[in-house]
PDB file of C-alpha atoms (C1' of nucleotides) in Angstrom:
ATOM      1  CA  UNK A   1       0.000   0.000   0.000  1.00 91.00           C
ATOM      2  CA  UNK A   2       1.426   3.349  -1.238  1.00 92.00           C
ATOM      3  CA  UNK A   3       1.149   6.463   0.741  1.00 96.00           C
ATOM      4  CA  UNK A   4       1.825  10.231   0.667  1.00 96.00           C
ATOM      5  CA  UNK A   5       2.641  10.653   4.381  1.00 97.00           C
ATOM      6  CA  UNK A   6       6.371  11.575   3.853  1.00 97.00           C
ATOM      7  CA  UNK A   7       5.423  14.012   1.280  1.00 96.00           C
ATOM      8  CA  UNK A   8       2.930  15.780   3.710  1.00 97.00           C
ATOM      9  CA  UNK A   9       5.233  15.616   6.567  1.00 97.00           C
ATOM     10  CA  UNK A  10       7.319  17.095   4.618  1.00 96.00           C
ATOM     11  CA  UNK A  11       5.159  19.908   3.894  1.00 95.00           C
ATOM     12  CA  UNK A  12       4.957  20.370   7.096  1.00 96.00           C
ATOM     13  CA  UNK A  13       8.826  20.492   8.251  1.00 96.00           C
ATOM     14  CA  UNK A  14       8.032  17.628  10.820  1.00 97.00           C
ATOM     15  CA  UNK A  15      10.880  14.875  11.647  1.00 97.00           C
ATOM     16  CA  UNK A  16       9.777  11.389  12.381  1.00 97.00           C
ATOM     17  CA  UNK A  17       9.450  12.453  15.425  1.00 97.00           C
ATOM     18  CA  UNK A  18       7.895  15.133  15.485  1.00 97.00           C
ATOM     19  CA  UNK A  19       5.083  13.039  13.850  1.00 98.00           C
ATOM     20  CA  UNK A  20       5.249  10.322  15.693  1.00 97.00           C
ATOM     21  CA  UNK A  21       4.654  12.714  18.911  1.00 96.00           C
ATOM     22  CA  UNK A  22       1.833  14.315  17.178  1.00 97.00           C
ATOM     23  CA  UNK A  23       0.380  10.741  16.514  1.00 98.00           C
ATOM     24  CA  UNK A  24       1.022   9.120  19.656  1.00 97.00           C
ATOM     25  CA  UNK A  25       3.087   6.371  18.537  1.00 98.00           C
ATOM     26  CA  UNK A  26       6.825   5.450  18.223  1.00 97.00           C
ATOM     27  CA  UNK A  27       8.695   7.202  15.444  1.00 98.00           C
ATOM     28  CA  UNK A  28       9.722   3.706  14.594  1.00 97.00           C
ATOM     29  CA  UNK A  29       6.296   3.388  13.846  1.00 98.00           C
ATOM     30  CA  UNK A  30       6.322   6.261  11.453  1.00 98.00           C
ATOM     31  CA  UNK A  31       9.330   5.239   9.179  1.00 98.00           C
ATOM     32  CA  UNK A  32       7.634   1.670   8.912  1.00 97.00           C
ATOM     33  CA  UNK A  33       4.783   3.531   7.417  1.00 98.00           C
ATOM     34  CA  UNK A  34       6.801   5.827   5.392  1.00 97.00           C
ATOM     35  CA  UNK A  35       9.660   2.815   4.059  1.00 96.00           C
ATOM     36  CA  UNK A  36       5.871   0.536   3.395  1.00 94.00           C
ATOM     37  CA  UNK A  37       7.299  -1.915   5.747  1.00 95.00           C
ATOM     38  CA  UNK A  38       3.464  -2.093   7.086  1.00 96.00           C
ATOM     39  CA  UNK A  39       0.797  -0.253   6.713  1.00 97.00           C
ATOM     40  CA  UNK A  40      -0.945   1.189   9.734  1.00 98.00           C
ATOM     41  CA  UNK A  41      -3.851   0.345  11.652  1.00 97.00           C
ATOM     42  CA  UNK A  42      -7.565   1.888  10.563  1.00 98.00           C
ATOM     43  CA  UNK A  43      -7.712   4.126  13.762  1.00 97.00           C
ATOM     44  CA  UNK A  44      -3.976   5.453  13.339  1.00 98.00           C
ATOM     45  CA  UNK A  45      -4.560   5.907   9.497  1.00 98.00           C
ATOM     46  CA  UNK A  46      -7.740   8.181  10.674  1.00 98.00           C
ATOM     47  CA  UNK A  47      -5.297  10.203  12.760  1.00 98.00           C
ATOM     48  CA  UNK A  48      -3.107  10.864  10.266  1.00 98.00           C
ATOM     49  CA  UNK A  49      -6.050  11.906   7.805  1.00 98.00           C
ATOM     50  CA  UNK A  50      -7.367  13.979  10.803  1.00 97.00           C
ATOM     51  CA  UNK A  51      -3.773  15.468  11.189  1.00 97.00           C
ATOM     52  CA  UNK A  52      -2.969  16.577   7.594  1.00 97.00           C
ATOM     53  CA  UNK A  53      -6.852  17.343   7.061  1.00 97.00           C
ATOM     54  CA  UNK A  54      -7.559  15.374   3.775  1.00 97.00           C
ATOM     55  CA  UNK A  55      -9.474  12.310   3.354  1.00 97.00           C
ATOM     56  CA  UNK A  56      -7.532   9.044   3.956  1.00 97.00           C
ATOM     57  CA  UNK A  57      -8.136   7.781   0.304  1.00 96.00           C
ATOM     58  CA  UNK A  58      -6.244  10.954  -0.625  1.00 96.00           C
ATOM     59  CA  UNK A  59      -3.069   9.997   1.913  1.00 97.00           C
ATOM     60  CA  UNK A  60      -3.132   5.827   0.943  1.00 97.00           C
ATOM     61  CA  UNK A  61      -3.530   4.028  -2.033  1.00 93.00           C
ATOM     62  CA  UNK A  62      -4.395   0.247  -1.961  1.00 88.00           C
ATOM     63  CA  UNK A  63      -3.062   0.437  -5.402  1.00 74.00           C
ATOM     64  CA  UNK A  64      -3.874  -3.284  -6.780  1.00 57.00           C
TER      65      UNK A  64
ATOM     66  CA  UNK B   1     -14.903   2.294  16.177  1.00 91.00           C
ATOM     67  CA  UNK B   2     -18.855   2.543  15.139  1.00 92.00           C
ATOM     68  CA  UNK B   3     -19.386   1.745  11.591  1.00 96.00           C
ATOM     69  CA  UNK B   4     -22.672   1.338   8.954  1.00 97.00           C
ATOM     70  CA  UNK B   5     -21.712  -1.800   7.995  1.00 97.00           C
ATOM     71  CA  UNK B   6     -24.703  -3.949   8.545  1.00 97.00           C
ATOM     72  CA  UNK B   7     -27.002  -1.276   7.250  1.00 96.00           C
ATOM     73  CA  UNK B   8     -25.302  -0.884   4.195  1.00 97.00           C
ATOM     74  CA  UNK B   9     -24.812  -4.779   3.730  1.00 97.00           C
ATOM     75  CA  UNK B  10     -28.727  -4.721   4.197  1.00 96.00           C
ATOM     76  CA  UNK B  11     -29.434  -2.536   2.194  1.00 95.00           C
ATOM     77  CA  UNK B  12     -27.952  -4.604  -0.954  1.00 96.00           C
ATOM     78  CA  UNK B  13     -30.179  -7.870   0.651  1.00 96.00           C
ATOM     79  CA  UNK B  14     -26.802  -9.627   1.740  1.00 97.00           C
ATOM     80  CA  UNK B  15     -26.072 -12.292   4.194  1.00 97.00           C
ATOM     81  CA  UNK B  16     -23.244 -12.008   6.257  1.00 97.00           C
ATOM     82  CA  UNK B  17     -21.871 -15.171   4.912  1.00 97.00           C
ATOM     83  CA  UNK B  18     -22.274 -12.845   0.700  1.00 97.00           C
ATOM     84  CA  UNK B  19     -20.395 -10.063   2.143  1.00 98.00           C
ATOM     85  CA  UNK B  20     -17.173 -11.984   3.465  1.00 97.00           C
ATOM     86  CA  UNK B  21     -17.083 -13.928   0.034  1.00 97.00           C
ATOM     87  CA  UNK B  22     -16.935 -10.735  -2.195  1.00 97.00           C
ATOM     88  CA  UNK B  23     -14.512  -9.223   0.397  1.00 98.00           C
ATOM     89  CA  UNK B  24     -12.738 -12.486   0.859  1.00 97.00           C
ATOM     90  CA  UNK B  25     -12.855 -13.155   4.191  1.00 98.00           C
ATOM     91  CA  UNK B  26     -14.304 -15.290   6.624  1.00 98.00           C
ATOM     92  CA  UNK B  27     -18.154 -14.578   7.429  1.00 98.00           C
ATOM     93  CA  UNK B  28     -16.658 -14.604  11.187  1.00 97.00           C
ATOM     94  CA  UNK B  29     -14.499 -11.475  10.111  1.00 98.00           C
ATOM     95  CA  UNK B  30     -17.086  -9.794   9.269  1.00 98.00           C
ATOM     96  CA  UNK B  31     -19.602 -10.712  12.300  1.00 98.00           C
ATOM     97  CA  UNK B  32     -16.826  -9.395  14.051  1.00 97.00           C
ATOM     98  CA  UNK B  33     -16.258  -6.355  12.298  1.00 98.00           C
ATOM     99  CA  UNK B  34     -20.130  -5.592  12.414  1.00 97.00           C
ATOM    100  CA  UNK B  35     -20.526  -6.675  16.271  1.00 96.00           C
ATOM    101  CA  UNK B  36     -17.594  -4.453  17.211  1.00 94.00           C
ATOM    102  CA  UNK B  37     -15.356  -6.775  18.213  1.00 95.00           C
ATOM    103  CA  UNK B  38     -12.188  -5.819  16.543  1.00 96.00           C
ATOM    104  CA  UNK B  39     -11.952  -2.903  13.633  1.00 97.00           C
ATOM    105  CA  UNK B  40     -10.801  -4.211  10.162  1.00 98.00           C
ATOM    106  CA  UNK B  41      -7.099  -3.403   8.806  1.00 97.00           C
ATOM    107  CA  UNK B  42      -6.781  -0.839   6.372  1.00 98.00           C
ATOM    108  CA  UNK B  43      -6.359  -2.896   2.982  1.00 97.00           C
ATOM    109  CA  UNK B  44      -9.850  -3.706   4.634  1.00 98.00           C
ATOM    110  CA  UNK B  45     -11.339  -1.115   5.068  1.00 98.00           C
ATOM    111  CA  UNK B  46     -10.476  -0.084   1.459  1.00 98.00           C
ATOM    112  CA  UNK B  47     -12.051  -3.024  -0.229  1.00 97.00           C
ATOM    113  CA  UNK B  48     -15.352  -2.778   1.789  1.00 98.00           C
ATOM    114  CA  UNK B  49     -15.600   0.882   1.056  1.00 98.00           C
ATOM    115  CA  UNK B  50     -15.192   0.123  -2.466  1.00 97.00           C
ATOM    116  CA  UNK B  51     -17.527  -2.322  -2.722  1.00 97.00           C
ATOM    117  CA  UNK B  52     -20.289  -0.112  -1.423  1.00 97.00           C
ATOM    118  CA  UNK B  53     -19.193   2.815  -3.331  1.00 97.00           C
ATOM    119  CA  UNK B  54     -18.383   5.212  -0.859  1.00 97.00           C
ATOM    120  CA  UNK B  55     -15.556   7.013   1.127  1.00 97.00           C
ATOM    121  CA  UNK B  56     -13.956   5.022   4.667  1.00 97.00           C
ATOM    122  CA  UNK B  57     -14.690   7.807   6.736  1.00 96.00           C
ATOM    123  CA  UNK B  58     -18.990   7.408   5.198  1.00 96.00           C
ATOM    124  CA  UNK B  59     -18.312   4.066   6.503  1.00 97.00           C
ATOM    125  CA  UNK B  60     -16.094   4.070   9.634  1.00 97.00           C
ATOM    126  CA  UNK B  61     -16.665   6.693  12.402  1.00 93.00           C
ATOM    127  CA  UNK B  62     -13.592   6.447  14.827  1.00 88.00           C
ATOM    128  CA  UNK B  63     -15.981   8.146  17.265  1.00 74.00           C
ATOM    129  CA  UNK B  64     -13.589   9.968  19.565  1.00 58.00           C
TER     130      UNK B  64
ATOM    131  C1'  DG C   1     -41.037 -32.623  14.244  1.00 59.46           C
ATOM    132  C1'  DC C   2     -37.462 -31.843  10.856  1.00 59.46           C
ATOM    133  C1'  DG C   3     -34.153 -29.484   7.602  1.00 59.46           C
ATOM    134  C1'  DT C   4     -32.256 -25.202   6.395  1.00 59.46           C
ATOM    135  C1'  DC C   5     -30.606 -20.561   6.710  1.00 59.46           C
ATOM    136  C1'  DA C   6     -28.685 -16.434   9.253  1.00 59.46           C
ATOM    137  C1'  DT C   7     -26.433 -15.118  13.074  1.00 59.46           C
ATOM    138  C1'  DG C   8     -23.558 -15.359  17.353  1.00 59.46           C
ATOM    139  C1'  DT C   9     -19.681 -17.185  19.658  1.00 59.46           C
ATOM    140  C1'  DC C  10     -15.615 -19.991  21.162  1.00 59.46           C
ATOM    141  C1'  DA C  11     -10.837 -22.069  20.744  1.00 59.46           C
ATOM    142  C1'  DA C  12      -6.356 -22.450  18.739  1.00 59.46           C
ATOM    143  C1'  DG C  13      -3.213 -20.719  15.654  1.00 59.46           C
ATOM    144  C1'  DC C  14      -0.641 -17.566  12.284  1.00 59.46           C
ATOM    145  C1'  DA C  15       0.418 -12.979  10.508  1.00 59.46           C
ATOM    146  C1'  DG C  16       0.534  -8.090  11.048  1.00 59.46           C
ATOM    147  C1'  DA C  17       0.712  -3.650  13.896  1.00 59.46           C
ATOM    148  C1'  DC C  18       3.121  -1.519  17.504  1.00 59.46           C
ATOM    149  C1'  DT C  19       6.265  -1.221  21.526  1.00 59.46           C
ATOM    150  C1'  DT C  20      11.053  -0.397  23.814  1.00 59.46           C
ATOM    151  C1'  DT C  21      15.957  -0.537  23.535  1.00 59.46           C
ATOM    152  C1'  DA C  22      19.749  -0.093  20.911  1.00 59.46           C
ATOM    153  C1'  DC C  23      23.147   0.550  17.300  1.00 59.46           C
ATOM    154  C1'  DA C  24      24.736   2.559  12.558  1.00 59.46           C
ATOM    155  C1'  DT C  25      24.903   6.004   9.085  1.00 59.46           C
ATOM    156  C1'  DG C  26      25.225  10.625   6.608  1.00 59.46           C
ATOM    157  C1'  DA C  27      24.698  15.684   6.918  1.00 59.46           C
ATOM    158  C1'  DC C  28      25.510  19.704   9.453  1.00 59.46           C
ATOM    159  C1'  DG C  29      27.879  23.360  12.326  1.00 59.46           C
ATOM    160  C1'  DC C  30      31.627  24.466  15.206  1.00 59.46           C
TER     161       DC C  30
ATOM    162  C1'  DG D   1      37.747  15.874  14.978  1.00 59.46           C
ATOM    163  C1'  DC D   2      33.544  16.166  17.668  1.00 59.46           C
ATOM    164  C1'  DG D   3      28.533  16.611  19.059  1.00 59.46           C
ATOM    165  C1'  DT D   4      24.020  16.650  17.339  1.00 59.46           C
ATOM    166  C1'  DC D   5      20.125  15.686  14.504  1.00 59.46           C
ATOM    167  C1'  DA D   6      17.371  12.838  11.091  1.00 59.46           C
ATOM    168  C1'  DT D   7      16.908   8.560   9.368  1.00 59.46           C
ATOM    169  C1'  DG D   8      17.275   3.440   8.845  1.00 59.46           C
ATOM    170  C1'  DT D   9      17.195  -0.947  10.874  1.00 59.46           C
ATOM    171  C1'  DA D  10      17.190  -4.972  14.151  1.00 59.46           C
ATOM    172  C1'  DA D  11      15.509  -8.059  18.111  1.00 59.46           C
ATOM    173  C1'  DA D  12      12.072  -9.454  21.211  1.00 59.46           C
ATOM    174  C1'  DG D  13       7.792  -8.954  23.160  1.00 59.46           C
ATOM    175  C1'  DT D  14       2.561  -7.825  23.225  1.00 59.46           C
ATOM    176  C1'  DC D  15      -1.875  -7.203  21.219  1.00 59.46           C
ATOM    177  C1'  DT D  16      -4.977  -7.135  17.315  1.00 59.46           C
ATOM    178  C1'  DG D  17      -6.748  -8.908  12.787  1.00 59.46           C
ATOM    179  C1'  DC D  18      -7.978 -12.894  10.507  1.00 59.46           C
ATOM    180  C1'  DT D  19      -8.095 -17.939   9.767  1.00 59.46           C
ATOM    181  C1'  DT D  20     -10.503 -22.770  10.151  1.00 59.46           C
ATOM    182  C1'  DG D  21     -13.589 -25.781  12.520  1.00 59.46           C
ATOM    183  C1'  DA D  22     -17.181 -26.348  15.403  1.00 59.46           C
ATOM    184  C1'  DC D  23     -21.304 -25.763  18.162  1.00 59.46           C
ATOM    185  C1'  DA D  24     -25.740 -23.132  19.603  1.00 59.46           C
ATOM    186  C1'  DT D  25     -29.685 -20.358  18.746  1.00 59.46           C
ATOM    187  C1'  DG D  26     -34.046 -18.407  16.583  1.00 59.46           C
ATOM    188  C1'  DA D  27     -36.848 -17.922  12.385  1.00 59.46           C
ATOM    189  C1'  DC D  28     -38.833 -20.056   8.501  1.00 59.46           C
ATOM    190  C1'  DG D  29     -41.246 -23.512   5.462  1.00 59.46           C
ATOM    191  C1'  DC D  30     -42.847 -28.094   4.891  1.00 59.46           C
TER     192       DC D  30
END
DNA sequence: GCGTCATGTCAAGCAGACTTTACATGACGC
DNA sequence: GCGTCATGTAAAGTCTGCTTGACATGACGC
């Protein structure tokens, strides 16, 4: 599953981190999103949509 | 997590046991899903929003 | 009464999401 | 050269998502 979420962090001049802390979980968390090693839960991808204020079909993208 | 999925899976006449075939999953996952007992994964949540036509978060409320 | 269908639920097991701790690297400023 | 910051990655542990198989119930038609 593709995602935009280092693009928008980036927007935002967040670390990991920073992220992370805004998300309530590890930043090791975060990277693992970022690098696709998993893709998050439904309530953590709903914070992130929440956080960046678009629509989580516009943040991940099942692609197949 | 609340979510509409019964209602909507009612709404197209479906058992239980129709839904978790054209998602592919067990008719368990999604007695569970609809019962509250665990929320589905994202690559989920996707395909059931897909096959209903409509956006996760017209679906899924993460209530909080 | 009997068969069937829809739903609910349990148990055991595997895979995925997330944790903490820790170490390695490259870029930067001093 | 040295400290610091951002990132990547690894191991081990916990909890959640999802599986199969099985059993119980209530509603329905015959």
């Amino acid at each position: 599953m593709n995602n935009h979420v280092r693009e928008l962090r980036g927007d935002q001049g967040w670390s990991q981190a920073d992220l992370a802390e805004r998300l309530d979980v590890s930043r090791q968390t975060v990277n693992a999103i970022e690098t696709g090693k998993y893709d998050p839960s439904l309530p953590l991808a709903f914070k992130i949509a929440a956080l960046f204020g678009r629509p989580i079909e516009s943040i991940f993208d099942p692609g197949a």
